[in-house]
PDB file of C-alpha atoms in Angstrom:
ATOM      1  CA  MET A   1      22.289  -2.409 -11.182  1.00 42.00           C
ATOM      2  CA  ASP A   2      19.554  -1.875  -8.352  1.00 46.00           C
ATOM      3  CA  VAL A   3      16.357  -3.156  -9.479  1.00 45.00           C
ATOM      4  CA  SER A   4      14.408   0.075  -8.185  1.00 44.00           C
ATOM      5  CA  GLU A   5      16.458   2.285 -10.196  1.00 49.00           C
ATOM      6  CA  PRO A   6      14.502   2.277 -13.431  1.00 57.00           C
ATOM      7  CA  ALA A   7      11.161   2.785 -11.306  1.00 63.00           C
ATOM      8  CA  SER A   8      12.932   5.831  -9.522  1.00 70.00           C
ATOM      9  CA  ILE A   9      14.032   7.349 -12.754  1.00 76.00           C
ATOM     10  CA  SER A  10      10.599   7.163 -14.253  1.00 78.00           C
ATOM     11  CA  SER A  11       8.945   8.661 -10.870  1.00 80.00           C
ATOM     12  CA  GLY A  12      11.499  11.490 -10.927  1.00 86.00           C
ATOM     13  CA  ILE A  13      10.806  12.362 -14.501  1.00 90.00           C
ATOM     14  CA  ALA A  14       7.231  12.075 -13.851  1.00 91.00           C
ATOM     15  CA  SER A  15       7.256  14.155 -10.920  1.00 91.00           C
ATOM     16  CA  ARG A  16       8.921  16.874 -12.617  1.00 94.00           C
ATOM     17  CA  TYR A  17       6.403  17.104 -15.707  1.00 95.00           C
ATOM     18  CA  ALA A  18       3.460  16.745 -13.005  1.00 94.00           C
ATOM     19  CA  THR A  19       4.590  19.609 -10.986  1.00 94.00           C
ATOM     20  CA  ALA A  20       4.703  21.871 -14.411  1.00 95.00           C
ATOM     21  CA  ILE A  21       1.426  20.867 -15.296  1.00 96.00           C
ATOM     22  CA  PHE A  22      -0.102  21.166 -11.923  1.00 96.00           C
ATOM     23  CA  GLU A  23       1.192  24.526 -11.561  1.00 95.00           C
ATOM     24  CA  ILE A  24      -0.101  25.653 -15.002  1.00 94.00           C
ATOM     25  CA  ALA A  25      -3.427  24.042 -13.729  1.00 95.00           C
ATOM     26  CA  LEU A  26      -3.568  25.958 -10.456  1.00 94.00           C
ATOM     27  CA  GLU A  27      -2.183  29.334 -12.064  1.00 94.00           C
ATOM     28  CA  GLY A  28      -5.068  28.852 -14.776  1.00 92.00           C
ATOM     29  CA  ASP A  29      -7.602  28.034 -12.184  1.00 92.00           C
ATOM     30  CA  SER A  30      -8.537  24.999 -14.200  1.00 92.00           C
ATOM     31  CA  LEU A  31      -7.644  21.931 -11.965  1.00 93.00           C
ATOM     32  CA  GLY A  32     -11.153  20.521 -12.330  1.00 93.00           C
ATOM     33  CA  GLU A  33     -10.229  20.309 -16.224  1.00 96.00           C
ATOM     34  CA  LEU A  34      -6.953  18.622 -15.327  1.00 96.00           C
ATOM     35  CA  GLU A  35      -8.516  16.108 -13.204  1.00 94.00           C
ATOM     36  CA  ARG A  36     -11.050  15.012 -15.732  1.00 95.00           C
ATOM     37  CA  SER A  37      -8.142  15.202 -18.522  1.00 96.00           C
ATOM     38  CA  VAL A  38      -6.156  13.112 -16.005  1.00 95.00           C
ATOM     39  CA  ASP A  39      -8.993  10.321 -15.641  1.00 93.00           C
ATOM     40  CA  ASP A  40      -9.839  10.305 -19.247  1.00 94.00           C
ATOM     41  CA  LEU A  41      -6.396   9.834 -20.027  1.00 95.00           C
ATOM     42  CA  GLY A  42      -5.816   7.068 -16.930  1.00 92.00           C
ATOM     43  CA  SER A  43      -8.800   5.225 -18.184  1.00 91.00           C
ATOM     44  CA  ALA A  44      -7.385   5.313 -22.070  1.00 93.00           C
ATOM     45  CA  LEU A  45      -4.423   3.697 -20.676  1.00 93.00           C
ATOM     46  CA  ASP A  46      -6.161   1.395 -18.673  1.00 89.00           C
ATOM     47  CA  ASP A  47      -8.598   0.085 -21.535  1.00 91.00           C
ATOM     48  CA  SER A  48      -6.102   0.343 -24.674  1.00 92.00           C
ATOM     49  CA  ALA A  49      -3.357  -2.031 -25.256  1.00 92.00           C
ATOM     50  CA  ASP A  50      -2.506  -0.291 -28.350  1.00 93.00           C
ATOM     51  CA  LEU A  51      -1.767   3.089 -26.428  1.00 93.00           C
ATOM     52  CA  ARG A  52       0.338   1.208 -23.813  1.00 93.00           C
ATOM     53  CA  ALA A  53       2.343  -0.214 -26.696  1.00 93.00           C
ATOM     54  CA  LEU A  54       2.768   3.195 -28.330  1.00 92.00           C
ATOM     55  CA  ILE A  55       3.965   4.757 -25.185  1.00 93.00           C
ATOM     56  CA  SER A  56       6.480   2.047 -24.305  1.00 91.00           C
ATOM     57  CA  SER A  57       7.632   0.441 -27.761  1.00 90.00           C
ATOM     58  CA  PRO A  58      10.860   1.894 -29.194  1.00 90.00           C
ATOM     59  CA  VAL A  59       9.632   0.731 -32.779  1.00 92.00           C
ATOM     60  CA  TYR A  60       7.919   4.259 -33.172  1.00 92.00           C
ATOM     61  CA  THR A  61       9.618   7.189 -34.031  1.00 92.00           C
ATOM     62  CA  ARG A  62       9.536  10.472 -31.891  1.00 93.00           C
ATOM     63  CA  ALA A  63       7.537  11.856 -34.846  1.00 94.00           C
ATOM     64  CA  GLU A  64       5.126   8.924 -34.817  1.00 94.00           C
ATOM     65  CA  GLN A  65       4.469   8.686 -31.109  1.00 94.00           C
ATOM     66  CA  GLY A  66       4.092  12.771 -30.947  1.00 94.00           C
ATOM     67  CA  ALA A  67       1.622  12.474 -33.956  1.00 96.00           C
ATOM     68  CA  ALA A  68      -0.301   9.653 -32.183  1.00 95.00           C
ATOM     69  CA  ILE A  69      -0.447  10.911 -28.684  1.00 95.00           C
ATOM     70  CA  LEU A  70      -1.344  14.563 -29.830  1.00 96.00           C
ATOM     71  CA  ALA A  71      -4.263  12.920 -31.986  1.00 95.00           C
ATOM     72  CA  VAL A  72      -5.366  10.898 -28.938  1.00 94.00           C
ATOM     73  CA  ALA A  73      -5.376  13.823 -26.594  1.00 95.00           C
ATOM     74  CA  ASP A  74      -7.176  16.227 -29.311  1.00 96.00           C
ATOM     75  CA  LYS A  75      -9.729  13.272 -29.526  1.00 95.00           C
ATOM     76  CA  MET A  76     -10.155  13.201 -25.422  1.00 94.00           C
ATOM     77  CA  GLY A  77     -10.077  16.817 -25.219  1.00 95.00           C
ATOM     78  CA  VAL A  78      -7.350  17.018 -22.672  1.00 95.00           C
ATOM     79  CA  MET A  79      -6.390  20.456 -21.305  1.00 95.00           C
ATOM     80  CA  PRO A  80      -3.927  22.253 -23.549  1.00 95.00           C
ATOM     81  CA  GLY A  81      -1.374  22.292 -20.953  1.00 94.00           C
ATOM     82  CA  LEU A  82      -1.450  18.648 -20.735  1.00 96.00           C
ATOM     83  CA  ARG A  83      -1.332  18.291 -24.022  1.00 96.00           C
ATOM     84  CA  ASN A  84       1.614  20.288 -24.919  1.00 95.00           C
ATOM     85  CA  ALA A  85       3.213  18.270 -21.975  1.00 96.00           C
ATOM     86  CA  LEU A  86       2.333  15.081 -23.966  1.00 96.00           C
ATOM     87  CA  GLY A  87       3.855  16.667 -27.183  1.00 95.00           C
ATOM     88  CA  LEU A  88       6.999  17.456 -25.586  1.00 95.00           C
ATOM     89  CA  MET A  89       7.211  13.942 -23.629  1.00 95.00           C
ATOM     90  CA  ALA A  90       7.136  12.526 -27.056  1.00 95.00           C
ATOM     91  CA  GLU A  91       9.492  14.885 -28.626  1.00 94.00           C
ATOM     92  CA  LYS A  92      11.969  13.657 -25.585  1.00 94.00           C
ATOM     93  CA  ARG A  93      11.092   9.977 -25.650  1.00 93.00           C
ATOM     94  CA  ARG A  94       9.738  10.198 -22.272  1.00 94.00           C
ATOM     95  CA  LEU A  95       6.081   9.030 -23.064  1.00 94.00           C
ATOM     96  CA  PHE A  96       7.110   5.647 -21.031  1.00 93.00           C
ATOM     97  CA  VAL A  97       6.343   7.526 -17.877  1.00 94.00           C
ATOM     98  CA  LEU A  98       2.896   8.391 -18.700  1.00 95.00           C
ATOM     99  CA  PRO A  99       1.651   6.026 -16.209  1.00 93.00           C
ATOM    100  CA  ALA A 100       3.473   7.387 -13.521  1.00 93.00           C
ATOM    101  CA  LEU A 101       2.531  10.753 -14.529  1.00 95.00           C
ATOM    102  CA  VAL A 102      -1.231  10.093 -14.005  1.00 94.00           C
ATOM    103  CA  ARG A 103      -0.877   8.544 -10.773  1.00 90.00           C
ATOM    104  CA  GLU A 104       1.445  11.846  -9.628  1.00 92.00           C
ATOM    105  CA  LEU A 105      -1.101  13.942 -10.867  1.00 95.00           C
ATOM    106  CA  ARG A 106      -4.110  12.313  -9.442  1.00 90.00           C
ATOM    107  CA  GLU A 107      -2.054  12.398  -6.166  1.00 87.00           C
ATOM    108  CA  ARG A 108      -1.470  16.183  -6.392  1.00 92.00           C
ATOM    109  CA  ILE A 109      -5.014  17.072  -7.255  1.00 92.00           C
ATOM    110  CA  ALA A 110      -6.346  14.786  -4.262  1.00 86.00           C
ATOM    111  CA  ARG A 111      -3.890  16.725  -1.792  1.00 86.00           C
ATOM    112  CA  HIS A 112      -4.870  19.975  -2.998  1.00 90.00           C
ATOM    113  CA  LYS A 113      -8.336  19.139  -2.476  1.00 88.00           C
ATOM    114  CA  GLY A 114      -8.057  17.457   0.569  1.00 84.00           C
ATOM    115  CA  GLU A 115      -8.973  14.068  -0.471  1.00 85.00           C
ATOM    116  CA  VAL A 116      -6.839  10.557  -0.023  1.00 85.00           C
ATOM    117  CA  THR A 117      -7.177   7.719  -2.229  1.00 84.00           C
ATOM    118  CA  ALA A 118      -8.392   4.242  -1.060  1.00 86.00           C
ATOM    119  CA  ASP A 119      -6.929   1.477  -3.401  1.00 87.00           C
ATOM    120  CA  VAL A 120      -9.835  -1.000  -3.173  1.00 90.00           C
ATOM    121  CA  VAL A 121      -9.603  -4.644  -4.596  1.00 90.00           C
ATOM    122  CA  SER A 122     -12.819  -6.721  -4.642  1.00 89.00           C
ATOM    123  CA  ALA A 123     -13.695  -9.973  -5.907  1.00 86.00           C
ATOM    124  CA  ARG A 124     -16.300  -8.432  -8.191  1.00 89.00           C
ATOM    125  CA  PRO A 125     -16.863  -4.902  -9.587  1.00 90.00           C
ATOM    126  CA  LEU A 126     -18.397  -2.439  -6.909  1.00 89.00           C
ATOM    127  CA  SER A 127     -21.861  -0.815  -7.569  1.00 91.00           C
ATOM    128  CA  ASP A 128     -21.944   2.885  -7.355  1.00 90.00           C
ATOM    129  CA  GLU A 129     -23.908   2.703  -4.009  1.00 93.00           C
ATOM    130  CA  GLN A 130     -21.356   0.129  -2.572  1.00 91.00           C
ATOM    131  CA  SER A 131     -18.696   2.444  -3.552  1.00 90.00           C
ATOM    132  CA  ARG A 132     -20.578   5.440  -2.011  1.00 91.00           C
ATOM    133  CA  LYS A 133     -21.018   3.550   1.300  1.00 92.00           C
ATOM    134  CA  LEU A 134     -17.356   2.465   1.430  1.00 89.00           C
ATOM    135  CA  ALA A 135     -16.233   5.934   0.681  1.00 90.00           C
ATOM    136  CA  GLN A 136     -18.567   7.478   3.732  1.00 91.00           C
ATOM    137  CA  THR A 137     -17.289   4.691   6.024  1.00 89.00           C
ATOM    138  CA  LEU A 138     -13.823   5.522   5.375  1.00 87.00           C
ATOM    139  CA  ARG A 139     -14.244   9.169   5.589  1.00 88.00           C
ATOM    140  CA  ALA A 140     -15.659   8.815   9.022  1.00 88.00           C
ATOM    141  CA  GLN A 141     -12.282   6.681   9.688  1.00 85.00           C
ATOM    142  CA  VAL A 142      -9.416   8.955   8.307  1.00 83.00           C
ATOM    143  CA  GLY A 143     -11.379  12.374   8.389  1.00 84.00           C
ATOM    144  CA  LYS A 144     -11.020  13.310   4.944  1.00 86.00           C
ATOM    145  CA  ASP A 145     -12.823  12.957   1.763  1.00 86.00           C
ATOM    146  CA  VAL A 146     -12.155   9.420   0.159  1.00 87.00           C
ATOM    147  CA  LYS A 147     -11.671   8.581  -3.613  1.00 85.00           C
ATOM    148  CA  ILE A 148     -12.155   5.114  -4.200  1.00 87.00           C
ATOM    149  CA  ASN A 149      -9.736   3.533  -6.876  1.00 84.00           C
ATOM    150  CA  ALA A 150     -11.439   0.058  -7.644  1.00 86.00           C
ATOM    151  CA  THR A 151      -9.806  -2.939  -9.222  1.00 88.00           C
ATOM    152  CA  VAL A 152     -11.045  -6.208  -9.292  1.00 89.00           C
ATOM    153  CA  ASP A 153      -9.109  -9.483  -8.472  1.00 87.00           C
ATOM    154  CA  GLU A 154     -11.167 -12.884  -8.846  1.00 85.00           C
ATOM    155  CA  ASP A 155      -8.720 -14.559  -6.515  1.00 83.00           C
ATOM    156  CA  LEU A 156     -10.154 -13.033  -3.749  1.00 80.00           C
ATOM    157  CA  ILE A 157     -13.389 -15.181  -3.578  1.00 82.00           C
ATOM    158  CA  GLY A 158     -15.318 -12.460  -1.765  1.00 82.00           C
ATOM    159  CA  GLY A 159     -14.678  -9.476   0.557  1.00 82.00           C
ATOM    160  CA  LEU A 160     -12.239  -6.595   0.018  1.00 86.00           C
ATOM    161  CA  VAL A 161      -8.716  -5.351   0.359  1.00 88.00           C
ATOM    162  CA  VAL A 162      -8.721  -1.776   1.212  1.00 88.00           C
ATOM    163  CA  LYS A 163      -5.696   0.597   1.379  1.00 88.00           C
ATOM    164  CA  VAL A 164      -5.730   4.131   2.510  1.00 86.00           C
ATOM    165  CA  GLY A 165      -2.122   5.500   3.077  1.00 77.00           C
ATOM    166  CA  SER A 166      -0.499   3.155   5.391  1.00 76.00           C
ATOM    167  CA  LEU A 167      -3.696   1.542   6.621  1.00 79.00           C
ATOM    168  CA  MET A 168      -4.482  -1.801   5.207  1.00 83.00           C
ATOM    169  CA  ILE A 169      -7.871  -3.847   5.899  1.00 82.00           C
ATOM    170  CA  ASP A 170      -8.160  -7.248   4.280  1.00 80.00           C
ATOM    171  CA  SER A 171     -11.437  -8.889   4.790  1.00 80.00           C
ATOM    172  CA  SER A 172     -11.205 -11.004   1.956  1.00 79.00           C
ATOM    173  CA  VAL A 173     -12.111 -14.543   2.113  1.00 80.00           C
ATOM    174  CA  ARG A 174      -8.874 -15.733   0.850  1.00 80.00           C
ATOM    175  CA  ALA A 175      -7.114 -13.904   3.845  1.00 78.00           C
ATOM    176  CA  ARG A 176      -9.651 -15.535   5.984  1.00 80.00           C
ATOM    177  CA  LEU A 177      -8.993 -19.182   4.660  1.00 81.00           C
ATOM    178  CA  ALA A 178      -4.972 -18.447   4.953  1.00 83.00           C
ATOM    179  CA  ALA A 179      -5.486 -17.318   8.596  1.00 82.00           C
ATOM    180  CA  LEU A 180      -7.622 -20.575   9.079  1.00 83.00           C
ATOM    181  CA  GLN A 181      -5.017 -22.512   7.517  1.00 85.00           C
ATOM    182  CA  ASN A 182      -2.237 -20.973   9.631  1.00 86.00           C
ATOM    183  CA  ALA A 183      -4.423 -21.691  13.066  1.00 84.00           C
ATOM    184  CA  MET A 184      -4.909 -25.330  12.012  1.00 84.00           C
ATOM    185  CA  LYS A 185      -1.053 -25.987  11.424  1.00 86.00           C
ATOM    186  CA  GLU A 186      -0.444 -24.678  15.004  1.00 82.00           C
ATOM    187  CA  VAL A 187      -3.111 -26.974  16.532  1.00 77.00           C
ATOM    188  CA  GLY A 188      -2.129 -30.222  14.323  1.00 62.00           C
TER     189      GLY A 188
END
């Protein structure tokens, strides 16, 4: 079995749901509401181990998953089209693709708005001012509005790793130390 096959299946399922949800939001002129709902749902997935367990564990029945995800959706106030899709996904035992669905919807919304997403990994959390300045600098480089998707990796020691599409900039201390180590090996 090809290792990439489960990921491919998940992304295919997520893509089909994302297409339907995005089209409904586009027709209803509610892309802003969809973006807010997707961001809230993405944050909930990042922050809650219980939610991640709910969507991926076979221990929960379809009814339990459905009731729980709809309760979460109602509490968060997600848009009706997304809420209905979550209920359908639970009914069909497809909630495991929720992280891929969030990614897919974010990409579609960004493309529609003419934005690109920059995945930024830093040793410490970026301040709002640092994120704003980085977005401006990247906008000058790529010619489009840039949305920052920031994560923290303390192993970097310092600096940043920025990925925008196929462009990757690694200015981390870890990368500089590795380059220095390679240079020293060549000399010695």
